[in-house]
Amino acid sequence: MLAWQGVRIAGMVGRSLLLGYVVNYAAASAGVDVLPASANVGTDQAV
């Protein structure tokens, strides 16, 4: 049961990180800076 909880938590964290990346990328494409600069590290160079 403990391992299953770990998998669920990892999945939730992964989804939230992916969602945050997608939202940040969309905002950067639109020219809007929604998230703080600390959360935007690495995306400016990729665009």
C-alpha positions in Angstrom: 0.0 0.0 0.0 2.8 2.4 0.8 4.5 1.8 -2.6 1.1 2.5 -4.3 0.7 5.8 -2.4 4.2 6.7 -3.5 3.3 6.0 -7.1 0.1 8.1 -6.8 2.0 11.0 -5.3 4.7 10.8 -8.0 1.9 10.8 -10.6 0.3 13.9 -9.1 3.5 15.8 -8.9 4.4 14.8 -12.4 1.0 16.0 -13.7 1.3 19.3 -11.8 4.8 19.9 -13.2 3.7 19.0 -16.7 0.6 21.3 -16.4 2.8 24.1 -15.1 5.2 23.7 -18.0 2.5 23.7 -20.6 0.8 26.8 -19.0 4.2 28.6 -18.8 5.0 27.7 -22.4 1.7 28.9 -23.7 2.0 32.1 -21.7 5.5 32.7 -23.0 4.3 32.1 -26.6 1.5 34.6 -26.0 4.1 37.1 -24.6 2.5 37.0 -21.1 4.6 36.2 -18.0 2.2 34.5 -15.7 4.6 32.6 -13.4 7.5 34.1 -11.5 10.9 34.2 -13.1 12.2 31.5 -10.9 9.6 29.1 -12.4 10.6 30.2 -15.9 14.2 29.1 -15.8 15.2 27.2 -18.9 12.2 28.0 -21.0 13.5 31.4 -22.3 16.5 29.7 -23.9 14.3 27.0 -25.5 11.9 29.5 -27.2 
